mmCIF file of C-alpha atoms and ligand atoms in Angstrom:
data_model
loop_
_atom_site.group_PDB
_atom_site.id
_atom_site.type_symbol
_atom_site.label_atom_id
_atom_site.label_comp_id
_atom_site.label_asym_id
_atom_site.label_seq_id
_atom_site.Cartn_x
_atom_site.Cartn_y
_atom_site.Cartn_z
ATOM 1 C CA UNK A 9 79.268 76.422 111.100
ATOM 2 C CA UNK A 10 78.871 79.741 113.107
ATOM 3 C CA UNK A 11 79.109 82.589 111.225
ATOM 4 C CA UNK A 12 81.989 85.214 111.555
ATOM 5 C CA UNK A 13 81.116 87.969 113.639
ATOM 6 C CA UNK A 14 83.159 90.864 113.357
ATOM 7 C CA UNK A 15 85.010 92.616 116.092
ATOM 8 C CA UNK A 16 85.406 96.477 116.349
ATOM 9 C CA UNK A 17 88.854 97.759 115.579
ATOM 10 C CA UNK A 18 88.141 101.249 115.236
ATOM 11 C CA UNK A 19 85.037 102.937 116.165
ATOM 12 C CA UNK A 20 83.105 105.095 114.152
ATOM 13 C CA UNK A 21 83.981 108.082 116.672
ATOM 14 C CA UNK A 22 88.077 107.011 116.491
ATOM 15 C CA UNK A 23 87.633 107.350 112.522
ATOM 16 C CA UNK A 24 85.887 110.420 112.641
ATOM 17 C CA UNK A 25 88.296 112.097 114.551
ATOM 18 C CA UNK A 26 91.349 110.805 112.706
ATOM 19 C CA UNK A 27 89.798 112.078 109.225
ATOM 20 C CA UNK A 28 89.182 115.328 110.078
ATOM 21 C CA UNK A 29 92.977 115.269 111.150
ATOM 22 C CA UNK A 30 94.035 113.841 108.050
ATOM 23 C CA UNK A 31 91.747 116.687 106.156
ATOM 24 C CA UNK A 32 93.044 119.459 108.081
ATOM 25 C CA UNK A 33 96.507 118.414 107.414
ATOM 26 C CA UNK A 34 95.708 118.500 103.767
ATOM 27 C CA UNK A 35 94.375 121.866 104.095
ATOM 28 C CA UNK A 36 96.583 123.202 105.262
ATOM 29 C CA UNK A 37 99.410 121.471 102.802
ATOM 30 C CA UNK A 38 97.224 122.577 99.964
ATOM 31 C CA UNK A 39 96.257 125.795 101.023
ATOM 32 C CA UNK A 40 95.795 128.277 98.643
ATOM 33 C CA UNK A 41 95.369 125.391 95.511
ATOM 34 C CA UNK A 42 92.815 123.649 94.286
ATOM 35 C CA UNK A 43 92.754 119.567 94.663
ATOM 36 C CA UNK A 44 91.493 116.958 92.691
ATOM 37 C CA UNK A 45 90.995 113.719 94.382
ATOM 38 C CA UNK A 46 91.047 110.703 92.740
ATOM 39 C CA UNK A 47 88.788 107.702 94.339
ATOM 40 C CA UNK A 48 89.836 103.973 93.411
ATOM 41 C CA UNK A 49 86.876 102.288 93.306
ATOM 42 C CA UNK A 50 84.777 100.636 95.319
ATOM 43 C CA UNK A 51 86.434 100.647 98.819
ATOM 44 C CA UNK A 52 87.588 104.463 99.323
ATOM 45 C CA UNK A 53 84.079 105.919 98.885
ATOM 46 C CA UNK A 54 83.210 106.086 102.412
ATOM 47 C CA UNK A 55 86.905 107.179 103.488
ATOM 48 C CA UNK A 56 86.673 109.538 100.475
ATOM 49 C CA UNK A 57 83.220 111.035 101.194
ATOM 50 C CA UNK A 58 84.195 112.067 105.012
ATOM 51 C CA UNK A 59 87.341 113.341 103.877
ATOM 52 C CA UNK A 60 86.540 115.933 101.493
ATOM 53 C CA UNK A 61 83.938 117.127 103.572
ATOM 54 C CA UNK A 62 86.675 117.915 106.204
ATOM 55 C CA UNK A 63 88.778 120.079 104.048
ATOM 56 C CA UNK A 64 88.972 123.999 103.771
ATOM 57 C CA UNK A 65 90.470 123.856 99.956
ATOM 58 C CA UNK A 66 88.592 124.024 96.816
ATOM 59 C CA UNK A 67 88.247 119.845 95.510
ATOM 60 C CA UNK A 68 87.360 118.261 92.272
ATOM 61 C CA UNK A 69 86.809 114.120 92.916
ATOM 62 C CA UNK A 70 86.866 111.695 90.428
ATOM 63 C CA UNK A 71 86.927 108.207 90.101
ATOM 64 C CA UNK A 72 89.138 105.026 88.685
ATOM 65 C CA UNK A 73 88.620 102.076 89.144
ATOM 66 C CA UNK A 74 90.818 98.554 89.026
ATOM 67 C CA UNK A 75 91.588 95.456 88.634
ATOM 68 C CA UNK A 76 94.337 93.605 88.700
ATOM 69 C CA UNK A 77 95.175 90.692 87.017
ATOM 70 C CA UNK A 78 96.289 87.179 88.764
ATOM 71 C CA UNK A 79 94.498 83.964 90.334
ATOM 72 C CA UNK A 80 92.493 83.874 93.316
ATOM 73 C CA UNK A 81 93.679 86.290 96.164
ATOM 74 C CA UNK A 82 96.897 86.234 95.039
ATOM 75 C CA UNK A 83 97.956 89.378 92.952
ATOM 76 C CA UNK A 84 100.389 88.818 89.785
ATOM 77 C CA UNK A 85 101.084 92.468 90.445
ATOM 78 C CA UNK A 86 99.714 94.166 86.908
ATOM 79 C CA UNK A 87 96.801 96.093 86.907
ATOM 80 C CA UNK A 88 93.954 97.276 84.708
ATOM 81 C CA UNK A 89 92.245 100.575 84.521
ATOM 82 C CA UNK A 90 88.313 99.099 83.879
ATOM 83 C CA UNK A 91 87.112 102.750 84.436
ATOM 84 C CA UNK A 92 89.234 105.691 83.717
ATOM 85 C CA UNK A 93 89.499 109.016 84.640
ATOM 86 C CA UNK A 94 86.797 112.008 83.084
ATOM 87 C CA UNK A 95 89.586 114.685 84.025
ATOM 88 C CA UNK A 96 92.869 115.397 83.005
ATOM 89 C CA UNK A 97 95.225 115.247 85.264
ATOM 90 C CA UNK A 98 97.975 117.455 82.995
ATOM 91 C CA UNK A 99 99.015 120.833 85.591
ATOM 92 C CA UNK A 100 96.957 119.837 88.268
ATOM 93 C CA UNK A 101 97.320 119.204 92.391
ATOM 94 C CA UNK A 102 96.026 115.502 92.376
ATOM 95 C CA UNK A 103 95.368 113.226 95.758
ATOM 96 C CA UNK A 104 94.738 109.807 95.212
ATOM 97 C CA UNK A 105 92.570 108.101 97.954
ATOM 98 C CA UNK A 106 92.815 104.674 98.554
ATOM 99 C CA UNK A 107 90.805 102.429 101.251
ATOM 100 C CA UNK A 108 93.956 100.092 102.429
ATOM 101 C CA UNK A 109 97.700 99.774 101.558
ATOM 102 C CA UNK A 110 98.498 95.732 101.526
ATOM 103 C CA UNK A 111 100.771 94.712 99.352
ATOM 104 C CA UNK A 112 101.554 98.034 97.605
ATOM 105 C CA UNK A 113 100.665 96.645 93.860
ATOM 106 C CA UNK A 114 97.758 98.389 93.154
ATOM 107 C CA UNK A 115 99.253 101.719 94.491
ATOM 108 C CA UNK A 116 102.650 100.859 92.680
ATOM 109 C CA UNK A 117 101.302 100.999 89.632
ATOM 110 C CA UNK A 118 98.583 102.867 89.466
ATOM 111 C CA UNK A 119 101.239 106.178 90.447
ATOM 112 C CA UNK A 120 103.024 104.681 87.527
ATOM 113 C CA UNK A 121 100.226 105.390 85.261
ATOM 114 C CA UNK A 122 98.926 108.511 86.618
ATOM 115 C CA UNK A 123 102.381 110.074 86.694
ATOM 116 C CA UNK A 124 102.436 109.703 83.158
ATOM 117 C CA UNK A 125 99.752 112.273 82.382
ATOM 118 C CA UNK A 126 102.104 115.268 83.594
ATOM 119 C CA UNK A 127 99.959 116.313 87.328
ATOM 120 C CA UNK A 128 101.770 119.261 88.652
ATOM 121 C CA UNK A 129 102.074 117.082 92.163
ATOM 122 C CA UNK A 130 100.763 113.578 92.535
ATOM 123 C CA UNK A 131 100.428 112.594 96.183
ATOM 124 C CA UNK A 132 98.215 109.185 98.184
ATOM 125 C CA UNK A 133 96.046 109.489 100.649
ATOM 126 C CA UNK A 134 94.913 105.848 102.277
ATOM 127 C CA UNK A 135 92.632 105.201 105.099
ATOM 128 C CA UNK A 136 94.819 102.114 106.619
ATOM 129 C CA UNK A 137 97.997 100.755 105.785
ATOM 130 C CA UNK A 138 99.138 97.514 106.316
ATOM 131 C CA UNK A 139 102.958 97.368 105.901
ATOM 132 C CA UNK A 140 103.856 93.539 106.683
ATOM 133 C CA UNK A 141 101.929 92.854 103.800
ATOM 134 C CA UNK A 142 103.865 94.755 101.161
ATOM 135 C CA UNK A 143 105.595 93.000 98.497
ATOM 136 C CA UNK A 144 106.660 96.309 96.737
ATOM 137 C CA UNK A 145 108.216 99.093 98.662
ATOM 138 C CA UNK A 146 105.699 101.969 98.666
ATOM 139 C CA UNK A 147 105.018 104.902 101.189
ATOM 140 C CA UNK A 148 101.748 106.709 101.046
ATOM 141 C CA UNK A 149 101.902 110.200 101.987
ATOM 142 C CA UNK A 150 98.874 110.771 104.420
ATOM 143 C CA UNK A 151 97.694 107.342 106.221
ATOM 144 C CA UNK A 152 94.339 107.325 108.552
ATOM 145 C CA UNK A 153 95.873 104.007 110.578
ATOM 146 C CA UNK A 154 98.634 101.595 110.026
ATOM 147 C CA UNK A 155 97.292 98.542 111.165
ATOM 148 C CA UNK A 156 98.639 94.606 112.053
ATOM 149 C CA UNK A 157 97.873 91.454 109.715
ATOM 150 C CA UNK A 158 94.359 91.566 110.548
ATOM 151 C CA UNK A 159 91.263 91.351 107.837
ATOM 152 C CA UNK A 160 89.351 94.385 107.851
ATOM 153 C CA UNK A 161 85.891 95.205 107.053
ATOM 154 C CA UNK A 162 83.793 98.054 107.528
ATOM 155 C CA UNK A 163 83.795 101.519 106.699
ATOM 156 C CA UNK A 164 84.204 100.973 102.699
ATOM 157 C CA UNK A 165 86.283 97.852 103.397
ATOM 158 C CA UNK A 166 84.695 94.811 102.194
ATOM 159 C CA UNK A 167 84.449 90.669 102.481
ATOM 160 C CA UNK A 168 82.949 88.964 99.349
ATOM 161 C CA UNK A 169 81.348 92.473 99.057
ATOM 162 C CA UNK A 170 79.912 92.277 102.090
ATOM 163 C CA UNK A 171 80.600 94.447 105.024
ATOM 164 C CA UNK A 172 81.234 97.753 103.163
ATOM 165 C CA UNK A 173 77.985 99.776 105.020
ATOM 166 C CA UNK A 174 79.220 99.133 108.713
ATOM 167 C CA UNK A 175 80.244 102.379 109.913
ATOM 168 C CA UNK A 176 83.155 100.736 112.118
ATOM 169 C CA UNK A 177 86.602 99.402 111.340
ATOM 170 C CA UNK A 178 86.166 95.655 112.221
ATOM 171 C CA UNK A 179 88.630 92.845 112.379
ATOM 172 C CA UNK A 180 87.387 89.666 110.485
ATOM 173 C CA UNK A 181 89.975 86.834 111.327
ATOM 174 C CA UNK A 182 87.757 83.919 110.492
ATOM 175 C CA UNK A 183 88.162 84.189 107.038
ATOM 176 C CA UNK A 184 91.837 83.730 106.944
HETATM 177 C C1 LIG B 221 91.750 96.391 97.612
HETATM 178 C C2 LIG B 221 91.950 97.779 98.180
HETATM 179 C C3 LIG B 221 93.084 98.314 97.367
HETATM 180 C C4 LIG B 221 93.911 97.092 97.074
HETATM 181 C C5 LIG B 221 95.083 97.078 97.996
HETATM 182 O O1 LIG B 221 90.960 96.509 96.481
HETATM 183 O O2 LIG B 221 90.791 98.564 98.020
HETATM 184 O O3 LIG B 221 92.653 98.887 96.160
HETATM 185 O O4 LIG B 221 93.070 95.955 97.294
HETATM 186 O O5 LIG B 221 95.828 95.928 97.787
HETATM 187 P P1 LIG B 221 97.346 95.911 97.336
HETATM 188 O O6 LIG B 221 98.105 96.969 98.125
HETATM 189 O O7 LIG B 221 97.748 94.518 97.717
HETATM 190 O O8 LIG B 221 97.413 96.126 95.868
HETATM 191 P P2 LIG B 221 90.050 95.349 95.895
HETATM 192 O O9 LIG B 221 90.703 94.804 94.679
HETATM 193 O O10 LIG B 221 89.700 94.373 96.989
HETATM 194 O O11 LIG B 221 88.767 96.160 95.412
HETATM 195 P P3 LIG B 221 87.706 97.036 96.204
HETATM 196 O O12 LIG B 221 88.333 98.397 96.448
HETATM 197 O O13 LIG B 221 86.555 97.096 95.263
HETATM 198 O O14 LIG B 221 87.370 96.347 97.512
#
């Protein structure tokens, strides 16, 4: 069987210029404050290392990461914190960033939780966002691309945990 072979969807240039967009949008949003963004672990590193690097505000980062709970690659909808936060979150300006917005679970919930710990403003930041998908209503406040049914890889995005280095958004349709 031939392997997949992925095609580009967004080039490493397109991304490039639609993060530092994103960041100076932030910057200017948050001017004046300091941020602290919140990566969910593993697929918004990438995203989440360009970004910061594009803003003009003071930033803290720190990391959570998930896992929800269900069979196969279909989501039951709960999730699980398997690495918390090292800050607290009480009076502060807090971003999330997030790789991709499918069904709107993990996001869901996750502002659920965080919300609880008293941030003075909670907002999301996600690289892609792929609303067909969504099973839950949710609306994240800064999004890099909304994009069709398509698997994505690349750029922090991942297949079987493959994929995550390539430094271009790139459709993978075979798997499906
Ligand atoms: C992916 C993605 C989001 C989540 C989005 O994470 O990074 O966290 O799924 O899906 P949802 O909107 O349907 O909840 P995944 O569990 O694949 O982990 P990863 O970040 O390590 O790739």
């Amino acid at each position: 069987m031939a392997e997949a072979q992925p095609n580009i969807l967004f080039t490493r240039e397109a991304i490039r210029r639609r993060v530092d967009e994103l960041a100076g949008q932030i910057s200017r949003d948050y001017a004046g404050k300091e941020l602290l963004v919140v990566g969910i672990l593993n697929g918004a590193f990438v995203f989440m290392a360009d970004l910061i690097r594009g803003l003009n505000v003071p930033c803290r980062v720190d990391f959570v990461r998930l896992a929800s709970y269900g069979c196969g690659s279909v989501s039951s909808g709960e999730v699980r914190i398997t690495k918390d936060l090292e800050t607290s979150l009480a009076g502060r300006e807090v971003l999330i960033v997030e790789d991709i917005v499918d069904t709107g679970l993990t996001l869901s919930r996750l502002v659920g939780v965080l919300r609880e710990r008293r941030p003075a403003s909670l907002k999301v930041c996600a690289f892609l966002d792929k609303q067909e998908r969504r099973r839950v209503p949710f609306t994240a406040d800064y999004v890099g691309f909304s994009i069709p049914d398509r698997f994505v890889v690349g750029y922090g995005l991942d297949y079987d945990e493959q994929y995550r280095f390539l430094p271009d958004v790139c459709v993978l349709d075979q798997v499906r």
